[in-house]
Coordinates of C-alpha atoms and ligand atoms in Angstrom, one line a residue:
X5 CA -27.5 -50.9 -37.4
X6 CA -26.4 -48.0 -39.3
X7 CA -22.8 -47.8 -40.3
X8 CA -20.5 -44.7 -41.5
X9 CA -17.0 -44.2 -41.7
X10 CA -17.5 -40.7 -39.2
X11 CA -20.3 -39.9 -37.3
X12 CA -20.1 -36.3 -35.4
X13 CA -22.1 -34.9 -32.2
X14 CA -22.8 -32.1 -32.6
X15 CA -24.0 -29.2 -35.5
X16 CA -22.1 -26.1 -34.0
X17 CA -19.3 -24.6 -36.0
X18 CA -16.7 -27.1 -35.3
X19 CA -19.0 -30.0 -36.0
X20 CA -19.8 -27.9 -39.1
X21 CA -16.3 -26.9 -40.7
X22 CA -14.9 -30.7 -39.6
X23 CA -18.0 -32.1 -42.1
X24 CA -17.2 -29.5 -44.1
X25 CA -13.4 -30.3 -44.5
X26 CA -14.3 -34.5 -44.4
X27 CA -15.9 -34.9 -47.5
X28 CA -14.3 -31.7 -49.3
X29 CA -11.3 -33.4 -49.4
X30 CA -13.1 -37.1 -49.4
X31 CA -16.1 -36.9 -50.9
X32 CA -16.4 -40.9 -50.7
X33 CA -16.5 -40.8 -47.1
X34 CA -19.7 -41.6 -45.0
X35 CA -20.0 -38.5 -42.8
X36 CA -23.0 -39.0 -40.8
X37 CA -23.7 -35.5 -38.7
X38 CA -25.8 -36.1 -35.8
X39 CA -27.5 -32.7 -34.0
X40 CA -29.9 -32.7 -30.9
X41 CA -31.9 -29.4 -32.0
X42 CA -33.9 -28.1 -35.3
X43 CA -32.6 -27.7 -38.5
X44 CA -31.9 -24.1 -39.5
X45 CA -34.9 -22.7 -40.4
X46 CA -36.8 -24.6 -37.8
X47 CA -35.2 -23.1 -35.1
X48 CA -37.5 -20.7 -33.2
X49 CA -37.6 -19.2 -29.6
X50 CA -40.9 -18.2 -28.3
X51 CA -38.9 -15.5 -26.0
X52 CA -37.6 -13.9 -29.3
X53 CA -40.8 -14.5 -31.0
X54 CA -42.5 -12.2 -28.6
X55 CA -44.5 -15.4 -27.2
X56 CA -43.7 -15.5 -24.2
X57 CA -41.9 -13.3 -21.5
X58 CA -40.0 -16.0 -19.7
X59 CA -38.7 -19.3 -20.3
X60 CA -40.7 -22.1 -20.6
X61 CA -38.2 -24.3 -20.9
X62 CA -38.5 -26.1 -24.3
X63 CA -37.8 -29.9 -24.5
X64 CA -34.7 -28.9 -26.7
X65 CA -33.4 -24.9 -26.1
X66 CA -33.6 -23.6 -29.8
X67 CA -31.0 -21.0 -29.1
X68 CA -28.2 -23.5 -27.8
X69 CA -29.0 -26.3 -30.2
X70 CA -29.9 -26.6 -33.7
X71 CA -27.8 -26.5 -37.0
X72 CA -25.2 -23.6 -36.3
X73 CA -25.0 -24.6 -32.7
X74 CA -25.1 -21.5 -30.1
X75 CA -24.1 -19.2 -33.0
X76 CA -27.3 -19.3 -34.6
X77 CA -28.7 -16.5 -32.9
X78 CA -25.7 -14.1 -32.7
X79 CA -24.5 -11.7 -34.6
X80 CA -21.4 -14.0 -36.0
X81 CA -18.6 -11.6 -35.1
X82 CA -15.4 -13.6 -36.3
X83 CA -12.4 -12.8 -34.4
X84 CA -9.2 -13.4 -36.5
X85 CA -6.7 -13.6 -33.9
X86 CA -5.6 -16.2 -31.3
X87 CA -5.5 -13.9 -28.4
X88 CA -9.0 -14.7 -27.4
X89 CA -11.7 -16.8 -28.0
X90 CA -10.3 -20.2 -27.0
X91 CA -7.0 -22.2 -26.4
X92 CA -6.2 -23.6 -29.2
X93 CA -2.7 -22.2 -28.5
X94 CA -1.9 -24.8 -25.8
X95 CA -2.3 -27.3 -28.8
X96 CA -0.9 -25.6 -31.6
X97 CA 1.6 -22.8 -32.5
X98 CA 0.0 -19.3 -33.5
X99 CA 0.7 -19.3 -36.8
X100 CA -0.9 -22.5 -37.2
X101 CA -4.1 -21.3 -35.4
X102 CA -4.0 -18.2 -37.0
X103 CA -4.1 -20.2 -40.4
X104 CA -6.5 -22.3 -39.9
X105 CA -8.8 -19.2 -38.4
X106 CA -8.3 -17.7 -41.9
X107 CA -9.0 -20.9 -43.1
X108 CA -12.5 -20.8 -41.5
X109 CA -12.7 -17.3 -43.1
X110 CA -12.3 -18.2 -45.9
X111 CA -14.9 -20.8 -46.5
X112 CA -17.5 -18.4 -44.7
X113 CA -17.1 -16.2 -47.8
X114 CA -17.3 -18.6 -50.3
X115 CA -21.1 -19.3 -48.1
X116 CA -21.7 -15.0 -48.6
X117 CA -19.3 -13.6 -45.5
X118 CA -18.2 -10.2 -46.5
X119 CA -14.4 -9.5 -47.1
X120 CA -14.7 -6.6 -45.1
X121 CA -12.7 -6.6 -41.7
X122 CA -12.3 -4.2 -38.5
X123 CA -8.6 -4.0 -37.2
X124 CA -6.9 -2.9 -34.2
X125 CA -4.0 -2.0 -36.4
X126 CA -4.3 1.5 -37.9
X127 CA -3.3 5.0 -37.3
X128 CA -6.7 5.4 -35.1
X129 CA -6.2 1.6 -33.2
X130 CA -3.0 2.8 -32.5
X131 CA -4.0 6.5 -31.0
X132 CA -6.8 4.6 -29.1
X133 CA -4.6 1.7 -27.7
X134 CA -1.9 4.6 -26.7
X135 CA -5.0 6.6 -24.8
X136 CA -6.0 3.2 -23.1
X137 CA -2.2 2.8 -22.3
X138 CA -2.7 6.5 -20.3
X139 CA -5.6 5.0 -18.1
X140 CA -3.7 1.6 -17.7
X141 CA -6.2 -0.3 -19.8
X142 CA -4.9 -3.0 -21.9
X143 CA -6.1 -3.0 -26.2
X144 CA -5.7 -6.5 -27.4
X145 CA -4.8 -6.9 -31.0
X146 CA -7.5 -8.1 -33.1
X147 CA -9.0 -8.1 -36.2
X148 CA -13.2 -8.5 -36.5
X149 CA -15.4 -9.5 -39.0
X150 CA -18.5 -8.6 -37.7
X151 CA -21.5 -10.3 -40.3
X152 CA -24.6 -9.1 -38.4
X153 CA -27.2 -10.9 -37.0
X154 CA -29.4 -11.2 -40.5
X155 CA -25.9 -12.3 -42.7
X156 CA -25.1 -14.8 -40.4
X157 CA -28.3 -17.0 -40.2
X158 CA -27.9 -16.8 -44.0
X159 CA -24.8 -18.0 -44.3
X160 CA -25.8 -20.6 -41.8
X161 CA -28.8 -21.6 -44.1
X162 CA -26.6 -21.9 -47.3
X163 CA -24.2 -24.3 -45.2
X164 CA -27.1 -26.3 -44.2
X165 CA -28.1 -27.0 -47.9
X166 CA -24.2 -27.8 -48.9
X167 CA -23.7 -30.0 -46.1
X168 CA -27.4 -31.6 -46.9
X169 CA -26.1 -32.8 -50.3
X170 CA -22.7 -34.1 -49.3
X171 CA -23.1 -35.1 -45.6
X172 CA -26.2 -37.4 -43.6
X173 CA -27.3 -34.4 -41.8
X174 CA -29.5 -35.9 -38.9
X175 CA -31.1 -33.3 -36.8
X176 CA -33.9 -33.8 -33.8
X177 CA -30.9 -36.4 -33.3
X178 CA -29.8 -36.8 -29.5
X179 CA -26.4 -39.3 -28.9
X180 CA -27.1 -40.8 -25.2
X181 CA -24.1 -42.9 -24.8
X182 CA -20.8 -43.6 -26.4
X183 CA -19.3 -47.1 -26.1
X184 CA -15.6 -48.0 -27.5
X185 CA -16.1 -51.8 -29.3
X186 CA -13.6 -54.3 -30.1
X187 CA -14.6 -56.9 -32.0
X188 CA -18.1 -56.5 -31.4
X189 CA -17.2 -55.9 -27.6
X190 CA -17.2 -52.6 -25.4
X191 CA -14.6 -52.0 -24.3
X192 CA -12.7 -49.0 -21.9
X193 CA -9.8 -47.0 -22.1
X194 CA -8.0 -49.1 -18.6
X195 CA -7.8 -52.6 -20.5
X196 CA -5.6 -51.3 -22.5
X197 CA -7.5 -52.2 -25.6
X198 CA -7.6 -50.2 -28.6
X199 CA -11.1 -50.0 -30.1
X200 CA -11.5 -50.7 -33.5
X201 CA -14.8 -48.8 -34.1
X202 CA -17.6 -46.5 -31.6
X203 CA -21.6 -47.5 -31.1
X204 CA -23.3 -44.4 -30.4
X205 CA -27.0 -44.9 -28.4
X206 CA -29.0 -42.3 -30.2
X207 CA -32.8 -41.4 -30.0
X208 CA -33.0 -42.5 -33.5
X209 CA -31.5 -46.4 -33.0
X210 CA -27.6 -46.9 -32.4
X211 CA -25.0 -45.7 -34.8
X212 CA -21.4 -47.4 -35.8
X213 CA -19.0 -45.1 -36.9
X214 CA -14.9 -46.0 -37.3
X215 CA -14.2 -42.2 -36.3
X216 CA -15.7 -40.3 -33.8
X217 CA -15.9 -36.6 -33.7
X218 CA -17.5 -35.0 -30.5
X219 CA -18.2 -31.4 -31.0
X220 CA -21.3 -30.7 -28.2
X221 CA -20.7 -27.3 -27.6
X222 CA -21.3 -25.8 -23.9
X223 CA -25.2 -27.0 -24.5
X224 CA -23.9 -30.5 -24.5
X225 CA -20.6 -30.2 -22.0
X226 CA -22.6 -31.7 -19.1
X227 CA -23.4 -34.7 -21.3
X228 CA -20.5 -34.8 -22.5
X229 CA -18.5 -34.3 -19.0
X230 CA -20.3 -37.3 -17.3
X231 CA -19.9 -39.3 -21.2
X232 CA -16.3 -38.7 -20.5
X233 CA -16.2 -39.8 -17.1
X234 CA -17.9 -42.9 -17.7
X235 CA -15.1 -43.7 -20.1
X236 CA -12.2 -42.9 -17.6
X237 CA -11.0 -40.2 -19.6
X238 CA -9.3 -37.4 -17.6
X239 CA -11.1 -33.8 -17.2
X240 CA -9.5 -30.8 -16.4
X241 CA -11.6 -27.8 -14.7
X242 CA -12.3 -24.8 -17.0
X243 CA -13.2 -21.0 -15.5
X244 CA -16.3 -19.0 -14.8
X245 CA -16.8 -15.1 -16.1
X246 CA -19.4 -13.4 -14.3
X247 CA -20.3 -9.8 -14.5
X248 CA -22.9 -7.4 -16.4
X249 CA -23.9 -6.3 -20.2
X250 CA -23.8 -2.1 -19.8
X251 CA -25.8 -0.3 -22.2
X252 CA -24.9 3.2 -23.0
X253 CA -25.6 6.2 -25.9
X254 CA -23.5 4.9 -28.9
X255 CA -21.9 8.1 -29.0
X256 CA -19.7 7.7 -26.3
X257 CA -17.9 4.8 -27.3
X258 CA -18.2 5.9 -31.2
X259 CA -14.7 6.7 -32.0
X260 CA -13.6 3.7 -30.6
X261 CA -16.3 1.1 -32.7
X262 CA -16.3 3.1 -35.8
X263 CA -12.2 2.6 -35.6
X264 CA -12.5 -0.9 -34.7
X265 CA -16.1 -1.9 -34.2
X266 CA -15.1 -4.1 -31.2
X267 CA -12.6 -3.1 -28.2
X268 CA -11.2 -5.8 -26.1
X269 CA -10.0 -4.3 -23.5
X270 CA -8.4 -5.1 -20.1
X271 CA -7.7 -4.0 -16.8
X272 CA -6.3 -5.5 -13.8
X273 CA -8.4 -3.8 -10.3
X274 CA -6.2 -2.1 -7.8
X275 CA -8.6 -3.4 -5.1
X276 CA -8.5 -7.2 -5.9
X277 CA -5.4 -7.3 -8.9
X278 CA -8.6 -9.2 -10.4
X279 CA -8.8 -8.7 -14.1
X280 CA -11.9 -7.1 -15.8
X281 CA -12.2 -7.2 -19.6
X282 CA -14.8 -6.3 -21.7
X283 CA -16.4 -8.7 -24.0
X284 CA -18.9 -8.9 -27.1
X285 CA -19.1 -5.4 -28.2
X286 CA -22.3 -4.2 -30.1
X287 CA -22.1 -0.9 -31.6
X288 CA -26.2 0.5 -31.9
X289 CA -27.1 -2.7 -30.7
X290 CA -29.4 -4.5 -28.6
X291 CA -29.4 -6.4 -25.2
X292 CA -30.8 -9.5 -25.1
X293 CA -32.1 -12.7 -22.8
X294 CA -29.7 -15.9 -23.0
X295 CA -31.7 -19.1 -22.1
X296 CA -29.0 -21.1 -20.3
X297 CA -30.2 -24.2 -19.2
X298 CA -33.7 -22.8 -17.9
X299 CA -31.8 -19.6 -16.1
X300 CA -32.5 -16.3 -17.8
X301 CA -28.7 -14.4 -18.2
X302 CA -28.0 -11.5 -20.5
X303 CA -26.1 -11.0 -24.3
X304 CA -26.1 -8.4 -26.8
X305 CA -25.6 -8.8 -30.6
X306 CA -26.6 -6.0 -33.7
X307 CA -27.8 -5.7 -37.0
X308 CA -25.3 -4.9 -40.1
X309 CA -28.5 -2.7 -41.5
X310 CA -27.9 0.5 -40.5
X311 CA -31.7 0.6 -40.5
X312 CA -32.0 -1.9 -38.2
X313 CA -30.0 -0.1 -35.5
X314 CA -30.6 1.1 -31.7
X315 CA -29.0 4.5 -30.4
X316 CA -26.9 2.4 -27.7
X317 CA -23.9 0.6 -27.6
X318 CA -23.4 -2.3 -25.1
X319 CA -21.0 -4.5 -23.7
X320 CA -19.9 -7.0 -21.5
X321 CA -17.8 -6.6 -18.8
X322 CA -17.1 -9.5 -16.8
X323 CA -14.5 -11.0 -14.5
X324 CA -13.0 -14.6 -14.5
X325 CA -13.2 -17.0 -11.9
X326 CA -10.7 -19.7 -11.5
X327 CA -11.4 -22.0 -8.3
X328 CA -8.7 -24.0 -6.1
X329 CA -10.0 -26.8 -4.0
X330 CA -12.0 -28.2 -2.6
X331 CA -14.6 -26.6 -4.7
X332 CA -14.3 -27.3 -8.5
X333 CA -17.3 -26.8 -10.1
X334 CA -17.5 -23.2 -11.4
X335 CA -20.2 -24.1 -13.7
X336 CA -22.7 -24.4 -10.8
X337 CA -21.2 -21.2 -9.3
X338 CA -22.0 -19.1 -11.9
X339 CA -25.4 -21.0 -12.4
X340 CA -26.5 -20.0 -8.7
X341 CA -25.7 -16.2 -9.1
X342 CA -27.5 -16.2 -12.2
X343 CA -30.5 -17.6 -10.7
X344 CA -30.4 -14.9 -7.7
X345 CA -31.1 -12.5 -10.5
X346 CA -34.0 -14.7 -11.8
X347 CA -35.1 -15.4 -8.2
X348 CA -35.4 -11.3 -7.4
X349 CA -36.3 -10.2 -11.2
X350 CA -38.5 -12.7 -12.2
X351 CA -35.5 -13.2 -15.3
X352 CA -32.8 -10.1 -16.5
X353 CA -32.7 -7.7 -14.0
X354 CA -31.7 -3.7 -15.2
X355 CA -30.2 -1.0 -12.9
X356 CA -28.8 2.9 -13.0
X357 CA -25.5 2.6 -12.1
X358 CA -26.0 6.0 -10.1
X359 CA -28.5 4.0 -8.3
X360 CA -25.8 1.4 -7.6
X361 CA -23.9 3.8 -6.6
X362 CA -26.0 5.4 -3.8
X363 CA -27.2 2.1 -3.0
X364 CA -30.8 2.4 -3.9
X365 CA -32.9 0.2 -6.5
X366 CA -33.5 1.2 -9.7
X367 CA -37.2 1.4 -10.1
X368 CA -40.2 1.9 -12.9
X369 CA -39.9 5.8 -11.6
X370 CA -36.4 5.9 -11.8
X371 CA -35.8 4.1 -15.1
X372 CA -38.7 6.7 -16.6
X373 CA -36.5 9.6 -16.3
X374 CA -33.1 7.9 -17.3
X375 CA -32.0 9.3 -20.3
X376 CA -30.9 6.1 -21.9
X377 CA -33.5 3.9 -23.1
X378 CA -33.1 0.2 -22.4
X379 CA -33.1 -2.4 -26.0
X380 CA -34.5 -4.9 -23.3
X381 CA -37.5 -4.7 -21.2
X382 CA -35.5 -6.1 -18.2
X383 CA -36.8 -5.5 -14.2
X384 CA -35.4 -2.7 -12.6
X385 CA -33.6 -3.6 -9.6
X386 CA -30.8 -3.7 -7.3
X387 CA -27.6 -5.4 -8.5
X388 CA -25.8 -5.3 -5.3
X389 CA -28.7 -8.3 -4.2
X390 CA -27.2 -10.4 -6.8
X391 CA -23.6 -10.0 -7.9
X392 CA -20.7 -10.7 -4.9
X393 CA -19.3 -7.8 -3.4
X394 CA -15.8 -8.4 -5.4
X395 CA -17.7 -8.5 -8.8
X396 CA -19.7 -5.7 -7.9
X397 CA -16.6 -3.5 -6.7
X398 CA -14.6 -4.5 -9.9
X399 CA -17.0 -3.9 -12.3
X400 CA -17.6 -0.2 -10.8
X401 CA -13.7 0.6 -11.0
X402 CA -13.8 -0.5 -14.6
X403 CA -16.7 1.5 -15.4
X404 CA -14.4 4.4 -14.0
X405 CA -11.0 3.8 -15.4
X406 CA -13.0 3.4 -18.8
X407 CA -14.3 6.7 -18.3
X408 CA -11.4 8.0 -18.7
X409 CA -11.2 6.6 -21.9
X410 CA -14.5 7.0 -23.1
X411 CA -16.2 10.0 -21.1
X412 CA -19.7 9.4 -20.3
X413 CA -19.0 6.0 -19.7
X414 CA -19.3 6.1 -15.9
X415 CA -22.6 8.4 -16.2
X416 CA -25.4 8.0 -14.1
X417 CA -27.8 6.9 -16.3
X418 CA -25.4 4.1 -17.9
X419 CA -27.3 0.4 -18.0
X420 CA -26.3 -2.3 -16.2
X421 CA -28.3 -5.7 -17.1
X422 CA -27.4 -8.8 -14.9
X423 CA -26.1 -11.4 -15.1
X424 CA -24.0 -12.2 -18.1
X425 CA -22.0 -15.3 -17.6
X426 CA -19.9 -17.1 -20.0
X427 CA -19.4 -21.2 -18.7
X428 CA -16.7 -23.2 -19.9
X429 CA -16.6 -26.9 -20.2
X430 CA -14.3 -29.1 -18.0
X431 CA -11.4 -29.2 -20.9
X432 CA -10.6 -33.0 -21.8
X433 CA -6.9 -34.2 -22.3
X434 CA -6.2 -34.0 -25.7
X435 CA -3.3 -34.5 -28.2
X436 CA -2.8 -31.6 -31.1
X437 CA -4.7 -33.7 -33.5
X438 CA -7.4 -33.1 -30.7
X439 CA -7.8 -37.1 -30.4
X440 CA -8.7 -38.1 -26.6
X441 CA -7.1 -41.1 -24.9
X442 CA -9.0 -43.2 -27.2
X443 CA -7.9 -44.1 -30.8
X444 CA -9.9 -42.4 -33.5
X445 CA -11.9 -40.4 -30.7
X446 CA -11.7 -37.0 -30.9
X447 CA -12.9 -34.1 -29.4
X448 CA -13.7 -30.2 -30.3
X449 CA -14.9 -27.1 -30.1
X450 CA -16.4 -25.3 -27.1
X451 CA -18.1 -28.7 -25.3
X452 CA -14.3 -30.2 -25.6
X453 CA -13.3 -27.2 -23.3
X454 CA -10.9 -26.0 -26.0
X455 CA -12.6 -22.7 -27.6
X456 CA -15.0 -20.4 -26.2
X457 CA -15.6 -18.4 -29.8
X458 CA -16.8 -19.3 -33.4
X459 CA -14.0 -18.6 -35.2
X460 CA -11.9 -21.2 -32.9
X461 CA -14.4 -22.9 -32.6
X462 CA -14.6 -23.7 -37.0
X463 CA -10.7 -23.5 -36.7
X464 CA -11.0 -26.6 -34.3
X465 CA -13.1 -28.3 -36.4
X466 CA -11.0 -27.9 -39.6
X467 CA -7.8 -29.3 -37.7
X468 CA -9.3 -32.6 -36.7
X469 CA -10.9 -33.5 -40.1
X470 CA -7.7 -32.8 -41.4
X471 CA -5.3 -34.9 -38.5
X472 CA -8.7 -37.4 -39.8
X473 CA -7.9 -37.5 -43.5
X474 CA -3.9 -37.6 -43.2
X475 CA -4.8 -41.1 -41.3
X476 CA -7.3 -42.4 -43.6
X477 CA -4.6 -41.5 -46.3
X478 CA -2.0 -43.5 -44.8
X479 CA -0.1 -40.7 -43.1
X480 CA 0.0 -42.1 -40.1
Ligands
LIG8 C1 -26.1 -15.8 -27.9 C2 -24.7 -16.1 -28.2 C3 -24.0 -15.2 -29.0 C4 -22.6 -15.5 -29.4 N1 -22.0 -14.7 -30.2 C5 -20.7 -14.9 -30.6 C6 -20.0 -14.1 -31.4 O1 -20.5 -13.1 -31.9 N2 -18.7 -14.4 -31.7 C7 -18.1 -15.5 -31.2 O2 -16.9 -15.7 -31.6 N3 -18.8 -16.4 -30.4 C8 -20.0 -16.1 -30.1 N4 -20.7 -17.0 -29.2 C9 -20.0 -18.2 -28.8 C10 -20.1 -19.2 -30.0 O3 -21.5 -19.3 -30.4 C11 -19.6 -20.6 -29.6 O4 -18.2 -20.4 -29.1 C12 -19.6 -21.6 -30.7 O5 -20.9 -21.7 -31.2 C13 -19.1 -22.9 -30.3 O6 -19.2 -23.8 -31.3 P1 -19.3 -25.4 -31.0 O7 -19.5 -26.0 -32.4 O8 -18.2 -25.8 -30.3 O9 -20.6 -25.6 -30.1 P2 -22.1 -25.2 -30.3 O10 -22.2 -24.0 -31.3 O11 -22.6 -25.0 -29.0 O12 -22.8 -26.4 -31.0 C14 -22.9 -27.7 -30.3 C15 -24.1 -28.4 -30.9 O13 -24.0 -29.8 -30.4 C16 -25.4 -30.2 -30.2 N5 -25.3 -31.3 -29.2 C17 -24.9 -31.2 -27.9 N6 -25.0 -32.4 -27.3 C18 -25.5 -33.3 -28.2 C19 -25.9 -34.6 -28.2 N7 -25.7 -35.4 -27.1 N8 -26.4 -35.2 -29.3 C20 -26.5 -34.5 -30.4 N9 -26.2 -33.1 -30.5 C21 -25.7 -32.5 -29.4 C22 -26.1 -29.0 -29.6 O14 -27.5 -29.1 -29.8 C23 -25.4 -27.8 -30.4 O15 -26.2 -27.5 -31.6 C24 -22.0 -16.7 -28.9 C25 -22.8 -17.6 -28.1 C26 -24.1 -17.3 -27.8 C27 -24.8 -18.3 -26.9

């Protein structure tokens, strides 16, 4: 049986920036990186090739899993705050987080990131935060480092061949099962007994490793989830947000992303005091089809190329769902609204909001006069089959409010694509080393239930190998 010193599920950023930081700082270690999907360069869609219109679900998805995890395909914006993207923050102070974010930054560049960043923090950020203030929308401070779609698979390529030469980087690798051992016996977490070492089951013959870092992104959380439960180790539930990529002219919103290329902004609903925000801003971008799990749901992402630009900006606005009992499992409830929209579209389905409005569908008539034209060739449709009423309603008043701040938002002819939903893994108890309830176990990144963005994601990643080292030093 194979041995190493630490074995890692998982090739997503935190699995990434952990192997990175390991043998960095230890270059004797035996990292062993173990990944489901393709390497890099092998990673290919037949939906984005143009192959094929729908889903034909793929033994392994290549846009969740591969080498750079479910990054691979975006357009790698790094958010350098800890305001969003993840809870890191329940773990560690700010400053901390915010450091080790920087951190993450920092070895991107040294891979080709650019130095360039977006900030909410100038004269203009200021001007539009104060305007968003008037319309009782809420700016959140951040600064964005937006690579582009082409950059970032390059930088992801370059890590590959580092991590090649100083890590075993075992792709088309799938872990099955995790068992503690002591003394050449499994053992759980309710004996009481401390393993000494982990055997992972993998579809390439079982590995030993003395650490263990899971890092299985949301592509792995239901693995990792019922892994987790086998082992008696405590899961807590995480949220749902649900709602709709609009697509509009890039003009309207072009004050606002050529000050700070993305706006998070939020707004709580007089109807519902729910709270709308919008997420993943792409300034002259493009919408596209997320394969989650076999259910068609809707992204965006954009070039840095100017020449490889659209005339439309789009976002995500969405809304969080938190259940209470009995029901705790918002995973499937945001699975089943997303496949309404596959159900009635055949995959993405696009609508007017006028046509929302008056309560019509959008159809192939309808869409030919719009004036904006979609990125995506999604069905026209009727949203208002899909989305819950309270969705639907909070996701118009937003559109309106935000026309206030960005006129032309709430126009006729502005895109709705549905649904765009963003799961969260159950979150597992974890100390701030991120180590679970078992010794030398330790958990991160997005499949951990921790982070729900790259750049926490890396800075996740960074913080165990380093809690990792300071014990195989002696410090603890
Ligand atoms: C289309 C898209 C665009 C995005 N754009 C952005 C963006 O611009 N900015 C941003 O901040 N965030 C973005 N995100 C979110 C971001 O990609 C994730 O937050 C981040 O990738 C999480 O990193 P991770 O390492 O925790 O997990 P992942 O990146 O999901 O990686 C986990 C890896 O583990 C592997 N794995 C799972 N189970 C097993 C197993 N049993 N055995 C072996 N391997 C396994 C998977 O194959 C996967 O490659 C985007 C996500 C998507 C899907």
């Amino acid at each position: 049986m194979k041995k190493v010193d630490v074995a890692i599920i998982g090739a997503g950023l935190a699995g990434i920036f952990a192997a990175y930081e390991l043998v960095v700082q230890r270059p004797d270690l035996e990292v062993l990186l173990l990944e489901q999907g393709e390497p890099i360069r092998s990673r290919n869609c037949p939906i984005l090739q143009g192959k094929v219109g729908m889903c034909i679900h793929c033994k392994t998805c290549a846009v969740m899993r591969g080498f750079g995890g479910a990054g691979a395909f975006s357009d790698g914006k790094f958010n350098l705050t800890t305001e969003f993207g993840g809870w890191l923050t329940d773990y560690l102070d700010s400053k901390t987080v915010l450091s080790l974010i920087y951190d993450v930054d920092a070895i991107n560049q040294k891979f080709g990131a650019t130095g360039k960043w977006f900030s909410t923090e100038t004269p203009e950020g200021e001007a539009i935060r104060k305007r968003a203030l008037a319309c009782d929308i809420h700016l959140l401070d951040a600064r964005c480092k937006h690579l582009g779609t082409e950059n970032n698979r390059e930088i992801l390529m370059k890590l590959y061949d580092w991590l090649n030469d100083h890590v075993e980087l075992s792709c088309n690798t799938t872990v099955s099962t995790i068992i503690p051992m002591k003394a050449g016996q499994a053992v759980s977490r309710l004996n009481g007994v401390e393993p000494d070492c982990y055997r992972l089951e993998t579809s390439k013959g079982d590995v030993e490793c003395d650490i263990l870092i899971a890092a299985p992104g949301r592509a792995g959380a239901e693995w990792f989830s019922n892994a987790c439960r086998k082992l008696k180790l405590p899961l807590i539930n995480n949220q749902v947000d649900l709602g709709v990529r609009v697509e509009l002219p890039a003009l309207v919103f072009k004050d606002i992303t050529d000050a700070m290329y993305e706006a998070k902004l939020k707004y709580m609903t007089r109807g519902y005091k729910d709270i709308v925000r919008t997420f993943c801003m792409n300034p002259y971008g493009y919408v596209v089809t997320e394969n989650t799990d076999g259910i068609m749901t809707v992204n965006g992402h954009s070039y840095n190329d100017p020449n490889l630009r659209s005339e439309n900006t789009n976002f995500a606005l969405l809304v969080s769902n938190r259940f209470t009992e009995p029901f705790n499992e918002p995973y499937r409830y945001g699975k089943h609204i997303a496949s309404l929209s596959n159900m009635l579209g055949g995959g993405v389905m696009m609508q007017r909001l006028g046509d929302l409005r008056d309560g019509r569908r959008t159809n192939a008539h309808r869409m030919s006069k719009s004036f904006v034209k979609p990125t995506l060739d999604a069905t026209p449709g009727d949203l208002s089959l899909v989305l819950p009423k309270r969705h639907l309603d909070n996701i118009i008043e937003m559109l309106e409010v935000l026309d206030r701040l960005a006129p032309g938002t709430a126009n006729s002819d502005t895109l709705l694509y549905g649904v765009e939903v963003k799961f969260y893994s159950a979150r597992l108890e974890l100390t701030n080393e991120f180590e679970t309830g078992l010794r030398n176990f330790f958990a991160i990144g997005d499949g951990a239930g921790i982070t729900r963005g790259l750049s926490q994601a890396g800075a996740s990643g960074l913080h165990a190998a380093r809690a990792i080292l300071k014990r195989l030093n002696g410090g603890e």
